[in-house]
mmCIF file of C-alpha atoms in Angstrom:
data_model
loop_
_atom_site.group_PDB
_atom_site.id
_atom_site.type_symbol
_atom_site.label_atom_id
_atom_site.label_comp_id
_atom_site.label_asym_id
_atom_site.label_seq_id
_atom_site.Cartn_x
_atom_site.Cartn_y
_atom_site.Cartn_z
ATOM 1 C CA UNK G 824 -1.841 -10.278 -12.415
ATOM 2 C CA UNK G 825 1.442 -8.816 -13.619
ATOM 3 C CA UNK G 826 4.314 -11.252 -13.273
ATOM 4 C CA UNK G 827 7.055 -9.034 -14.675
ATOM 5 C CA UNK G 828 7.836 -6.076 -16.898
ATOM 6 C CA UNK G 829 10.280 -4.790 -19.485
ATOM 7 C CA UNK G 830 11.094 -1.245 -20.611
ATOM 8 C CA UNK G 831 12.837 -0.676 -23.931
ATOM 9 C CA UNK G 832 13.191 2.945 -24.978
ATOM 10 C CA UNK G 833 9.652 4.363 -24.557
ATOM 11 C CA UNK G 834 7.799 1.025 -24.610
ATOM 12 C CA UNK G 835 6.573 -0.591 -21.374
ATOM 13 C CA UNK G 836 5.574 -4.254 -21.565
ATOM 14 C CA UNK G 837 3.842 -5.952 -18.637
ATOM 15 C CA UNK G 838 3.916 -9.743 -18.602
ATOM 16 C CA UNK G 839 0.619 -10.919 -17.211
ATOM 17 C CA UNK G 840 -1.378 -13.941 -16.091
ATOM 18 C CA UNK G 841 -4.978 -13.888 -17.304
ATOM 19 C CA UNK G 842 -7.306 -16.523 -15.780
ATOM 20 C CA UNK G 843 -9.353 -16.369 -18.994
ATOM 21 C CA UNK G 844 -6.337 -17.983 -20.717
ATOM 22 C CA UNK G 845 -4.924 -20.238 -17.967
ATOM 23 C CA UNK G 846 -2.618 -22.257 -20.225
ATOM 24 C CA UNK G 847 -0.876 -19.260 -21.789
ATOM 25 C CA UNK G 848 2.288 -17.766 -20.358
ATOM 26 C CA UNK G 849 2.969 -15.345 -23.228
ATOM 27 C CA UNK G 850 0.366 -12.655 -22.534
ATOM 28 C CA UNK G 851 1.386 -9.002 -22.344
ATOM 29 C CA UNK G 852 0.020 -5.490 -22.002
ATOM 30 C CA UNK G 853 2.130 -2.907 -23.850
ATOM 31 C CA UNK G 854 2.024 0.886 -23.936
ATOM 32 C CA UNK G 855 4.142 3.856 -24.869
ATOM 33 C CA UNK G 856 5.711 5.986 -22.135
ATOM 34 C CA UNK G 857 6.648 8.762 -24.574
ATOM 35 C CA UNK G 858 3.908 11.203 -23.442
ATOM 36 C CA UNK G 859 2.840 10.356 -19.869
ATOM 37 C CA UNK G 860 0.763 13.537 -19.618
ATOM 38 C CA UNK G 861 -1.605 12.256 -22.323
ATOM 39 C CA UNK G 862 -3.804 9.202 -22.650
ATOM 40 C CA UNK G 863 -2.153 6.327 -24.468
ATOM 41 C CA UNK G 864 -3.520 3.180 -26.017
ATOM 42 C CA UNK G 865 -2.787 -0.170 -24.417
ATOM 43 C CA UNK G 866 -2.228 -3.250 -26.533
ATOM 44 C CA UNK G 867 -3.200 -6.666 -25.147
ATOM 45 C CA UNK G 868 -1.509 -9.578 -26.872
ATOM 46 C CA UNK G 869 -4.489 -11.944 -26.441
ATOM 47 C CA UNK G 870 -7.140 -9.614 -27.870
ATOM 48 C CA UNK G 871 -5.945 -7.744 -30.924
ATOM 49 C CA UNK G 872 -9.377 -6.421 -31.836
ATOM 50 C CA UNK G 873 -10.749 -5.372 -28.433
ATOM 51 C CA UNK G 874 -9.599 -2.246 -26.574
ATOM 52 C CA UNK G 875 -8.186 -2.193 -23.055
ATOM 53 C CA UNK G 876 -9.991 0.517 -21.115
ATOM 54 C CA UNK G 877 -8.134 0.397 -17.812
ATOM 55 C CA UNK G 878 -6.099 -1.620 -15.394
ATOM 56 C CA UNK G 879 -5.255 -1.002 -11.750
ATOM 57 C CA UNK G 880 -2.515 -1.483 -9.210
ATOM 58 C CA UNK G 881 -3.140 -3.216 -5.908
ATOM 59 C CA UNK G 882 -0.969 -2.930 -2.812
ATOM 60 C CA UNK G 883 0.803 -6.261 -2.470
ATOM 61 C CA UNK G 884 3.523 -7.540 -0.222
ATOM 62 C CA UNK G 885 4.842 -11.061 -0.453
ATOM 63 C CA UNK G 886 4.278 -13.272 2.558
ATOM 64 C CA UNK G 887 5.491 -16.820 2.888
ATOM 65 C CA UNK G 888 2.605 -19.263 3.217
ATOM 66 C CA UNK G 889 2.146 -20.799 6.655
ATOM 67 C CA UNK G 890 3.841 -24.101 7.334
ATOM 68 C CA UNK G 891 1.331 -26.911 7.689
ATOM 69 C CA UNK G 892 2.413 -29.676 10.004
#
């Protein structure tokens, strides 16, 4: 679950929540935007030695939770 993002020059950083690390709020996915027509590696801050193969976007629209009376 991405909770935010930052773009500095050609570097995109997604701030994420990972249920495998529920007590961490410092996890990120980072990638270069310099050559969008080519594949680029993705760095995951929690797993420095394992590759990230893919991630996906889901349609989401915020809805207020129902009021329980």
